[in-house]
Tab-separated table of C-alpha atoms in Angstrom:
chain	number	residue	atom	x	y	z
A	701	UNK	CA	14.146	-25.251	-11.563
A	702	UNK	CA	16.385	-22.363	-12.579
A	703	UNK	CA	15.664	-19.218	-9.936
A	704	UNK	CA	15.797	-16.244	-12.017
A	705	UNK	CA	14.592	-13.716	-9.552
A	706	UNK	CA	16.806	-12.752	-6.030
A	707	UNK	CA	15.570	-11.720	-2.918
A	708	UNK	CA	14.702	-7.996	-3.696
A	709	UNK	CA	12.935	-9.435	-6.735
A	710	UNK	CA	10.867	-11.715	-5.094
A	711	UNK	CA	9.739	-8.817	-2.065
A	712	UNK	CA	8.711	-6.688	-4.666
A	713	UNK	CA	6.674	-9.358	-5.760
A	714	UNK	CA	5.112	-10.071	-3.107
A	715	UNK	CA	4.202	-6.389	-2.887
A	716	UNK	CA	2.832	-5.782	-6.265
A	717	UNK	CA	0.645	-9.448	-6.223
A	718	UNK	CA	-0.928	-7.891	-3.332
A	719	UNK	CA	-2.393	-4.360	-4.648
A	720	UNK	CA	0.865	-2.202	-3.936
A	721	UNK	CA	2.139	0.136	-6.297
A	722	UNK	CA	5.870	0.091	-7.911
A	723	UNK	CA	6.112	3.271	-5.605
A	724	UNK	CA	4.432	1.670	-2.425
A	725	UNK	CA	6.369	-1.242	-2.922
A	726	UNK	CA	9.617	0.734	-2.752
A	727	UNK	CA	8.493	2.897	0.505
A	728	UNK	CA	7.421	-0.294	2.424
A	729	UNK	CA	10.951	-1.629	1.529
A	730	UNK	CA	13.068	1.462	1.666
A	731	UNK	CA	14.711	1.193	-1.751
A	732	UNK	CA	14.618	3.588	-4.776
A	733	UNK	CA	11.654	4.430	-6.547
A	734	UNK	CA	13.841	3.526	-9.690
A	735	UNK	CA	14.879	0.323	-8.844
A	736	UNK	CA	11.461	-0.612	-7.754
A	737	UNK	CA	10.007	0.441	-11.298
A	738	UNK	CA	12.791	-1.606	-12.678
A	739	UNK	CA	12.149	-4.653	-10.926
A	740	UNK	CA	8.603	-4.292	-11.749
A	741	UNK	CA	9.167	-4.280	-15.556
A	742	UNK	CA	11.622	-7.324	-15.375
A	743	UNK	CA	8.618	-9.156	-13.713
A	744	UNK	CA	6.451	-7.989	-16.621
A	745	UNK	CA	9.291	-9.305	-18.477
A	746	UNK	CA	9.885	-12.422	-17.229
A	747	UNK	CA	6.218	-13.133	-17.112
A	748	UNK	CA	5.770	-13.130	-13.395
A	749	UNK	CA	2.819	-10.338	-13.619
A	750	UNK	CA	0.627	-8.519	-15.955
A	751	UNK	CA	-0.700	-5.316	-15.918
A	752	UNK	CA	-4.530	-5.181	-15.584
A	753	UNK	CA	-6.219	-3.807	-18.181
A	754	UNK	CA	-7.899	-0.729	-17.451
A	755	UNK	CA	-5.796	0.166	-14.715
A	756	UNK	CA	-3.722	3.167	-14.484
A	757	UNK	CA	-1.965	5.536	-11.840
A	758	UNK	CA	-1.141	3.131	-10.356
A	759	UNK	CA	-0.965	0.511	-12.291
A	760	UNK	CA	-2.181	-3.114	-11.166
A	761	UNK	CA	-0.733	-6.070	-11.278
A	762	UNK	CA	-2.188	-10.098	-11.501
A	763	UNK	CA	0.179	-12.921	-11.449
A	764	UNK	CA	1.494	-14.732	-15.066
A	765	UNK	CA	2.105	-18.187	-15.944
A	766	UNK	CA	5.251	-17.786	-14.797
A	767	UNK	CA	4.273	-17.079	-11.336
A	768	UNK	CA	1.587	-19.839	-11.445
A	769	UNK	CA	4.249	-22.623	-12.935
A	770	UNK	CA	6.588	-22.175	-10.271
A	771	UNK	CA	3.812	-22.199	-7.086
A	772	UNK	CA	2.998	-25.059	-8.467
A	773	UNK	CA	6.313	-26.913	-8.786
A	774	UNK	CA	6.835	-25.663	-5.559
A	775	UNK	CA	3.764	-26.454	-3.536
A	776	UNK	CA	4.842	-30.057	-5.242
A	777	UNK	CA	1.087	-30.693	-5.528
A	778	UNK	CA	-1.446	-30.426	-8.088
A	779	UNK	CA	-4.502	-27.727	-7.762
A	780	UNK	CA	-7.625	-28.736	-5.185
A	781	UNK	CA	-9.035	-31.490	-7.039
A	782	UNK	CA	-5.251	-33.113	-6.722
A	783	UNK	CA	-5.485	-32.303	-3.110
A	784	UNK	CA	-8.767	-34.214	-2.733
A	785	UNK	CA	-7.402	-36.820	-4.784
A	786	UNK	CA	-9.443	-36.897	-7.565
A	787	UNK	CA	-7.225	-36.747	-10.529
A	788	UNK	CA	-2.916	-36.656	-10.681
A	789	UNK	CA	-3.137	-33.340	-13.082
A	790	UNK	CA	-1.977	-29.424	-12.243
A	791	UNK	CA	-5.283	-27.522	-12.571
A	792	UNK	CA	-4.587	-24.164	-13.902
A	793	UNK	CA	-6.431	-21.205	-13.700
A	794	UNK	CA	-8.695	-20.394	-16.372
A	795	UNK	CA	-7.397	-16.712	-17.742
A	796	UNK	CA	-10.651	-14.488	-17.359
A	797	UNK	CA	-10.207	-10.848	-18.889
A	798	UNK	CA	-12.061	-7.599	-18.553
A	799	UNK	CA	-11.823	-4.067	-18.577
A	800	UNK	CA	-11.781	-2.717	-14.671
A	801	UNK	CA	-11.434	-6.300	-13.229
A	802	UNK	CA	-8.478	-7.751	-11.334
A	803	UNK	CA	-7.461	-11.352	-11.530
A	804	UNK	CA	-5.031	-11.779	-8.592
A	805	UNK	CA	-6.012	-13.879	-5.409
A	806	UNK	CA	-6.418	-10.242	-3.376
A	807	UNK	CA	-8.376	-7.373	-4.263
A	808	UNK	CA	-6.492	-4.543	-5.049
A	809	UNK	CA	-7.204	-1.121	-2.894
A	810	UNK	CA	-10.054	1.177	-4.657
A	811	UNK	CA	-11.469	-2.591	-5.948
A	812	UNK	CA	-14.943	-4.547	-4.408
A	813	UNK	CA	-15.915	-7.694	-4.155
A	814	UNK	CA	-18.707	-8.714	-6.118
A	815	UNK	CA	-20.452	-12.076	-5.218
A	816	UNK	CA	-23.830	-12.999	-5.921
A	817	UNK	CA	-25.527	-14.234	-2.029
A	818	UNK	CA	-27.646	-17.180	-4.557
A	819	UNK	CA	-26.769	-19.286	-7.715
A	820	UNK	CA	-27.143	-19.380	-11.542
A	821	UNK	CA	-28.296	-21.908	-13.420
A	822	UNK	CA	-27.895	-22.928	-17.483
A	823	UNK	CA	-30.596	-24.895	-19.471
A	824	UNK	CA	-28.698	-28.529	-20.373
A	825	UNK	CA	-28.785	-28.947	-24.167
A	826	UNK	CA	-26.437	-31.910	-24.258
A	827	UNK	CA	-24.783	-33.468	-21.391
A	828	UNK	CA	-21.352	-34.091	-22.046
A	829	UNK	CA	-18.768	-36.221	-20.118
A	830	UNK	CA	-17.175	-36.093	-16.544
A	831	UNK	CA	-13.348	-35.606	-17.387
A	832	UNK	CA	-11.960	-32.844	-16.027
A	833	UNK	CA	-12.332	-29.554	-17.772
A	834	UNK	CA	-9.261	-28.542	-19.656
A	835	UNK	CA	-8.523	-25.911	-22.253
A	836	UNK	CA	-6.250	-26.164	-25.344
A	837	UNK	CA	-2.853	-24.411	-24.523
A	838	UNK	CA	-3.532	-23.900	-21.001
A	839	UNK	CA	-4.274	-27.418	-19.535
A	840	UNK	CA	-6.785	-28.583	-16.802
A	841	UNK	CA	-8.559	-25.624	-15.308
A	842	UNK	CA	-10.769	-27.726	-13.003
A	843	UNK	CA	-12.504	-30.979	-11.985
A	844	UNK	CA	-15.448	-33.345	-11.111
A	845	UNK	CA	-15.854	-35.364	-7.670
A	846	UNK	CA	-17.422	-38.910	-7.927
A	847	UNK	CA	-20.995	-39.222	-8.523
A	848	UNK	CA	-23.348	-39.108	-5.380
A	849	UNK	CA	-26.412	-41.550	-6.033
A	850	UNK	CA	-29.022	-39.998	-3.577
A	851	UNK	CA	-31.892	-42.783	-1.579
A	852	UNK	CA	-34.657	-41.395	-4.347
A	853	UNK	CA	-32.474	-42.379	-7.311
A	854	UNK	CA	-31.673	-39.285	-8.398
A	855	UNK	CA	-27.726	-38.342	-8.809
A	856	UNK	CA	-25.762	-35.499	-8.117
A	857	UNK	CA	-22.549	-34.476	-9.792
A	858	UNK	CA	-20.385	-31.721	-8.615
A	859	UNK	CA	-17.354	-29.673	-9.747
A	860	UNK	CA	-14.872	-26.732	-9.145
A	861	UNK	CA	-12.456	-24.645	-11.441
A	862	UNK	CA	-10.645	-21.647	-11.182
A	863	UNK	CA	-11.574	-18.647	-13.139
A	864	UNK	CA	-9.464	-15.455	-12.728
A	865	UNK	CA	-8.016	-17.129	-9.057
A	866	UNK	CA	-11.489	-17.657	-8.246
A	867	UNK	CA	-13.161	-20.892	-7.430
A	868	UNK	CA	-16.611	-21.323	-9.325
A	869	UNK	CA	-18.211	-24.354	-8.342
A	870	UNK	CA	-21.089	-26.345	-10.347
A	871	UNK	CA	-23.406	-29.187	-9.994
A	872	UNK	CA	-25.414	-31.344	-11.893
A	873	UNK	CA	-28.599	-33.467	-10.823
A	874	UNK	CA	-29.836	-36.238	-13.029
A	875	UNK	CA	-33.466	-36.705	-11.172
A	876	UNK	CA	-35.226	-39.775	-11.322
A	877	UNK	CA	-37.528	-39.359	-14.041
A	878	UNK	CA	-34.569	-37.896	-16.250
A	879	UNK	CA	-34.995	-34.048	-15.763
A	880	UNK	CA	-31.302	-32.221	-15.820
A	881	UNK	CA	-30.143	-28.984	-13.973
A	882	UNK	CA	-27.116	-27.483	-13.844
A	883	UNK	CA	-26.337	-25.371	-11.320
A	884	UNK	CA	-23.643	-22.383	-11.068
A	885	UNK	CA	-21.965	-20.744	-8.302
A	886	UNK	CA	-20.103	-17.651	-10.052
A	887	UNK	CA	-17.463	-16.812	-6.883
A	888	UNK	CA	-16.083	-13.283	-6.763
A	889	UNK	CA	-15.006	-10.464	-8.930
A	890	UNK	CA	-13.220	-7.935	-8.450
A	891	UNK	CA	-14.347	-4.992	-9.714
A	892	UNK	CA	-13.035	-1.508	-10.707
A	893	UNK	CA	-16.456	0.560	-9.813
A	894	UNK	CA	-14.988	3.572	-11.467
A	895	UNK	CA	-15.111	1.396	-15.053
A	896	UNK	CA	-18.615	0.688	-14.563
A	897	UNK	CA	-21.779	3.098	-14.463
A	898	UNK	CA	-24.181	0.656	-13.405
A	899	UNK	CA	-25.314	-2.872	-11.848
A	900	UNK	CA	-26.504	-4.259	-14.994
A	901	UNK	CA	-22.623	-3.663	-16.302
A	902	UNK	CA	-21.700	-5.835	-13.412
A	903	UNK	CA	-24.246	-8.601	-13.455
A	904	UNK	CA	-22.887	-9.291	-17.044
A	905	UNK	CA	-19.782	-9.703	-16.081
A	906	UNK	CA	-21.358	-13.319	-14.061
A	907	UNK	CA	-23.368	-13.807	-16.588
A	908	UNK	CA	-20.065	-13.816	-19.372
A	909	UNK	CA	-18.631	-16.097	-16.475
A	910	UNK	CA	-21.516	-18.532	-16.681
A	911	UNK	CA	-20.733	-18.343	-20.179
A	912	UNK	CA	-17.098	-18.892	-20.142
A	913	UNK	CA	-17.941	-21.963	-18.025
A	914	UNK	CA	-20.085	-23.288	-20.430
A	915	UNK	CA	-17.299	-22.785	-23.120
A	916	UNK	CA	-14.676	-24.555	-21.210
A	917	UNK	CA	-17.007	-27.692	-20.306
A	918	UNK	CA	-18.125	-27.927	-24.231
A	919	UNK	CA	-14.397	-29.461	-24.551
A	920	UNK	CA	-15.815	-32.274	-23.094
A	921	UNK	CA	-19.103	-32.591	-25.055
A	922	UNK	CA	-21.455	-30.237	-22.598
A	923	UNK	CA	-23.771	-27.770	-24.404
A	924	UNK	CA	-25.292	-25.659	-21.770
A	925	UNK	CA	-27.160	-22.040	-22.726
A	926	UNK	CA	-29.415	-19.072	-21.209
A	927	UNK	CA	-27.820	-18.752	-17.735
A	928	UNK	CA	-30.046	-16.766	-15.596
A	929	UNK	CA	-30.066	-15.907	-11.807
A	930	UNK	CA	-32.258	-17.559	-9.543
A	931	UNK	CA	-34.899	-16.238	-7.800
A	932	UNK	CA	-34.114	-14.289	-4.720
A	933	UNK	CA	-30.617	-13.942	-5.805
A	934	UNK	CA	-29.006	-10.762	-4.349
A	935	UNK	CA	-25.680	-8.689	-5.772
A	936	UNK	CA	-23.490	-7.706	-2.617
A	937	UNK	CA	-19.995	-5.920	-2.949
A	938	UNK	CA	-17.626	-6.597	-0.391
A	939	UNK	CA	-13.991	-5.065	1.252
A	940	UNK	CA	-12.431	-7.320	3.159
A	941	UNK	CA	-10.579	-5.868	6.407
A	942	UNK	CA	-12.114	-2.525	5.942
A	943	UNK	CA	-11.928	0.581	8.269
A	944	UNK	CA	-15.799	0.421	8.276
A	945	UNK	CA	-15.683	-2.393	10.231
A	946	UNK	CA	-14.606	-0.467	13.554
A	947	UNK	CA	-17.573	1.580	13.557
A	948	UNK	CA	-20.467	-0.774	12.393
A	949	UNK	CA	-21.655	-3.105	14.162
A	950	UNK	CA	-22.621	-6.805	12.369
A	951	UNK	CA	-25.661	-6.901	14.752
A	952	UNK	CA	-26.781	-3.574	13.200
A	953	UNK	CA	-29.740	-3.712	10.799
A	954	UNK	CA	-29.520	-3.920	7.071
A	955	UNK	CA	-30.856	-1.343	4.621
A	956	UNK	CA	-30.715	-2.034	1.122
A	957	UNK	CA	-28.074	0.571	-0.200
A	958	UNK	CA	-26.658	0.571	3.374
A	959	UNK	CA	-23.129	-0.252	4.598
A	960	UNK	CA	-23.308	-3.474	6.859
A	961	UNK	CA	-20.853	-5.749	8.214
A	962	UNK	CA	-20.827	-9.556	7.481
A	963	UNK	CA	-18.186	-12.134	9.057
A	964	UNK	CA	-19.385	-15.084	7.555
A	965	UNK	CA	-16.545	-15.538	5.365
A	966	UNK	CA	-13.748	-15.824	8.180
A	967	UNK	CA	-13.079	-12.377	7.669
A	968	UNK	CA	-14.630	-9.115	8.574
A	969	UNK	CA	-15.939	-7.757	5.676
A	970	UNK	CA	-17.740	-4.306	4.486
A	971	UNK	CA	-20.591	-5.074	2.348
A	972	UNK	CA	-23.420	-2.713	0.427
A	973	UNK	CA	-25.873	-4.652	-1.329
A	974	UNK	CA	-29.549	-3.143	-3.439
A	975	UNK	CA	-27.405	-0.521	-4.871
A	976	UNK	CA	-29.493	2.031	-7.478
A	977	UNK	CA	-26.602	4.937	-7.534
A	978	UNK	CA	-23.734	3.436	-8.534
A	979	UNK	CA	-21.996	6.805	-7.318
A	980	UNK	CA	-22.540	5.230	-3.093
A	981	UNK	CA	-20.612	2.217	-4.448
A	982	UNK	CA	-17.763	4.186	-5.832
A	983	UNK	CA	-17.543	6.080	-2.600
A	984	UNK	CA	-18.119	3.023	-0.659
A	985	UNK	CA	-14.815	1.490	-2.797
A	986	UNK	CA	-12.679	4.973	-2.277
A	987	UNK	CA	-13.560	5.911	1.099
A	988	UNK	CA	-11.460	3.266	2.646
A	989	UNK	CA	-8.575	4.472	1.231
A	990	UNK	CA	-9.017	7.823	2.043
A	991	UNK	CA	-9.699	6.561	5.603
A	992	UNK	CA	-6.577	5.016	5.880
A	993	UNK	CA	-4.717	7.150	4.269
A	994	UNK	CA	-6.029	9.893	6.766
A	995	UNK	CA	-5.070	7.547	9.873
A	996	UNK	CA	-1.675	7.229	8.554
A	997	UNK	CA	-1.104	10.834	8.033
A	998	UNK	CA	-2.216	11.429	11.632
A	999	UNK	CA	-0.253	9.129	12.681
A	1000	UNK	CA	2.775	10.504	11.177
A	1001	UNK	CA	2.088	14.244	11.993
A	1002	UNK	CA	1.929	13.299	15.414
A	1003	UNK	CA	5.481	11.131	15.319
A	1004	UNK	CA	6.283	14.397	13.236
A	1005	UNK	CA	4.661	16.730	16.355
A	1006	UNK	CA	6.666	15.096	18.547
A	1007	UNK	CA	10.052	15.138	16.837
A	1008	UNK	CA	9.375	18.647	16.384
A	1009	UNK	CA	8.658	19.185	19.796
A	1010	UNK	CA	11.451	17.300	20.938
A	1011	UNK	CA	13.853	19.549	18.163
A	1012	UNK	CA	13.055	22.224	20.119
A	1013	UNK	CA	13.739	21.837	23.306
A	1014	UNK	CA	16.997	21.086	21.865
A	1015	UNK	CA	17.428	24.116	20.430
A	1016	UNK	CA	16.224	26.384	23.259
A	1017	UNK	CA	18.504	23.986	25.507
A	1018	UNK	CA	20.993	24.973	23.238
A	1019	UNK	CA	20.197	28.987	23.261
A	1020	UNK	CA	20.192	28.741	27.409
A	1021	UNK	CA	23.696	27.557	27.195
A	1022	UNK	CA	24.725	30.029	24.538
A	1023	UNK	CA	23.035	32.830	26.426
A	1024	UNK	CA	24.480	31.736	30.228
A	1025	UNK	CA	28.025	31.602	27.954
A	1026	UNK	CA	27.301	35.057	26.358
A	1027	UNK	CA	26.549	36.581	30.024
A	1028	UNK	CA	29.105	35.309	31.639
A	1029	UNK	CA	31.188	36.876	28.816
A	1030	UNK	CA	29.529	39.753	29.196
A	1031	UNK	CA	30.272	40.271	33.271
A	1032	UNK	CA	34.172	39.617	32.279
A	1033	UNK	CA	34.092	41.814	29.791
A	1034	UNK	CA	32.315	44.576	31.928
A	1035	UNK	CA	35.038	43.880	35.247
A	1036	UNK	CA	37.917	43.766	32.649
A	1037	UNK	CA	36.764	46.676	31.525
A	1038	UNK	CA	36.431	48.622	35.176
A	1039	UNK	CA	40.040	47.155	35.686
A	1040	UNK	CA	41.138	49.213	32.227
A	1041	UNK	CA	39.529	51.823	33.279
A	1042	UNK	CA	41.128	52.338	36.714
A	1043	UNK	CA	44.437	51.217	35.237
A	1044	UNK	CA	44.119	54.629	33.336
A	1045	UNK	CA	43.251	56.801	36.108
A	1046	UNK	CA	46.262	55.761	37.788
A	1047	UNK	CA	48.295	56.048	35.139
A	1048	UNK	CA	46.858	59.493	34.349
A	1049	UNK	CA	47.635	60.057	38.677
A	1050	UNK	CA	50.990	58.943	38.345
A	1051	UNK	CA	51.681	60.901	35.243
A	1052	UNK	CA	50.312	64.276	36.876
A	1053	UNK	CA	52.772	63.946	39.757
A	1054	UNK	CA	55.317	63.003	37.379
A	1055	UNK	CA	55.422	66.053	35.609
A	1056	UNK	CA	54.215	68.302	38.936
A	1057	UNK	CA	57.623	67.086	40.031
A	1058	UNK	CA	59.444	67.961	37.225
A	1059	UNK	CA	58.485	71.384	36.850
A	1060	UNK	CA	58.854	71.882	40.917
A	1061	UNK	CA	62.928	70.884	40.279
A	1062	UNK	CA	63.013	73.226	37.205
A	1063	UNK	CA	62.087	76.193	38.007
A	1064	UNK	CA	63.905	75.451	41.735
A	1065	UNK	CA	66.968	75.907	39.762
A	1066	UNK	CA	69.405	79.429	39.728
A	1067	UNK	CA	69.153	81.198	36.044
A	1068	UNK	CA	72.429	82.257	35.428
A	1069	UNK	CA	72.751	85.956	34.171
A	1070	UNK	CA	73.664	85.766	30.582
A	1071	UNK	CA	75.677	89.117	31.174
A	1072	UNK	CA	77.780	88.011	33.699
A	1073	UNK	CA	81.054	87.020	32.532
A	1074	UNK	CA	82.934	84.399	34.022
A	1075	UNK	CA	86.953	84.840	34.766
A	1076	UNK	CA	88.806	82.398	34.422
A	1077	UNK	CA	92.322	82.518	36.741
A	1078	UNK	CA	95.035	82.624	34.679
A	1079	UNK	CA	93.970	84.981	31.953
A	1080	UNK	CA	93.423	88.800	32.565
């Protein structure tokens, strides 16, 4: 296909689909804040990224179809279900959009990850078919595996689509004397805590998911209703690769409303679950940032510390020459000026005998009587 973006385009990006700023993006590649804000709105333009709602100073950004097209031609390979070899179709993402929630594949800074540590599940009203999900406009958005006939006779059914970059996975069991259930595993959100006052707000954002799952599947003849979270299910919020992680241990105990530290999925991860302030989960979402943000400063006023320090020993290296030059200068000066000085006092010596000598001669000299006449021979 036709590349419409060059190299500086594609950086910033890179940038942006990752949480930076138009700003950030231009520090971490040392190019004008201009250019970078330019570059940013041809993305917008060209459909590469969209703004998510909500957000504001800075402004975040979530990939468009653009983006997701040309992955896709790209990778040369359809979405999971292709990669599993289940059917030859592109499965899209599903577009998923709220106030205060991001829809990129990482969670923007300030952001947490909500996940629910159980499952939903929706009463079956009507079981449709197994073709993979698809929505009008958009295309397929997910898929079923192959029925798994269990030794009891019941049979299980699973699937997987993408909502918002997120997988949510599903499963239905047929059992053997005809009872349905349809199970629903909601994935992450990402979640703005500053656009949200309490937990309820965010548990309805999984149960509008469940919801928009049940939408997409009554393309193919499913009507399922009344989602609900199981029993025992637990609300955790998560930061990946979080500065909390160096200082709390995952051994250490959990608390309900309590920072703890989970690795299970691959990553280290910051977690809070049982929240009843929402305020501790906003400052469990900012204080990372602040963290960092403090580390990097100290890190730069000590580079800065030691240019400084550096600078100045320069500059007093600098003064010790000028002042050894100025001394020396000084000395010269002072024995140039002795030499003047005893220049003069011979000179005023040689002057003194000078004129001592000249008076000596003159008044040496006969005075000739101005009433003598002189005779000259030859007159009388």
């Amino acid at each position: 296909m036709t590349r419409t973006l060059n190299k500086r385009d594609r950086a910033v990006l890179g940038l942006v689909l990752k949480g930076r700023s138009a700003y950030a993006a231009s520090s971490e590649l040392g190019i004008p804040a201009r250019s970078a804000y330019n570059i940013v709105a041809k993305l917008c333009h060209l459909h590469y990224i969209k703004a998510i709602p909500g957000t504001d100073n800075p402004i975040i950004y979530e990939p468009d179809w653009k983006y997701l097209e040309e992955r896709d031609e790209d990778c040369g390979k359809c979405g999971q279900g292709a990669a599993k070899g289940t059917h030859p179709h592109t499965v899209r993402p599903a577009p998923e959009r709220f106030r205060g929630v991001a829809t990129g594949d990482v969670c923007p800074d300030g952001y947490v990850e909500a996940h629910l540590n159980g499952s939903m599940s929706l009463t079956v009203v009507k079981t449709g078919t197994f073709d993979d999900p698809q929505i009008p406009g958009v295309g397929y958005v997910g898929y079923w595996k192959k029925e798994k006939i269990n030794l009891n006779g019941s049979v299980n059914r699973y699937g997987s689509m993408k909502i918002s970059r997120q997988e949510v996975t599903f499963g239905y069991r047929l059992g053997n004397k005809g009872s349905e259930t349809f199970l629903l595993y909601p994935g992450r959100v990402f979640l703005d805590p500053e656009c949200f006052t309490c937990e309820d707000e965010a548990r309805q954002l999984f149960i509008d998911r469940a919801l928009y799952v049940s939408t997409i599947l009554a393309n193919t003849g499913w009507k399922l209703t009344d989602p609900k979270f199981d029993g025992g299910s637990v609300f955790e919020y998560a930061i990946q690769n979080s500065p909390y992680t160096q200082f709390i241990s995952s051994t250490d105990r959990k608390e309900p409303g309590e920072v703890f530290v989970d690795g299970s999925p691959g990553n280290p991860e910051a977690e809070i679950s049982g929240v009843s302030d929402w305020r501790s989960l906003r400052v469990f979402a900012r204080t990372p940032q602040y963290v960092l943000k403090a580390l990097d400063e100290s890190a730069s006023a000590r580079c800065t510390s030691e240019e400084v320090k550096a600078r100045l020993e320069t500059v007093f290296g600098i003064l010790d020459l000028v002042t050894g030059v100025q001394e020396r200068t000084a000395d010269a000066l002072m024995r140039e000026s002795e030499n003047i000085a005893s220049l003069v006092k011979n000179n005023t010596e040689i002057v003194s005998v000078l004129t001592q000598h000249q008076a000596q001669m003159y008044y040496a000299s006969p005075i000739e009587d101005p009433q003598k006449r002189t005779r000259m021979e030859g007159y009388q």
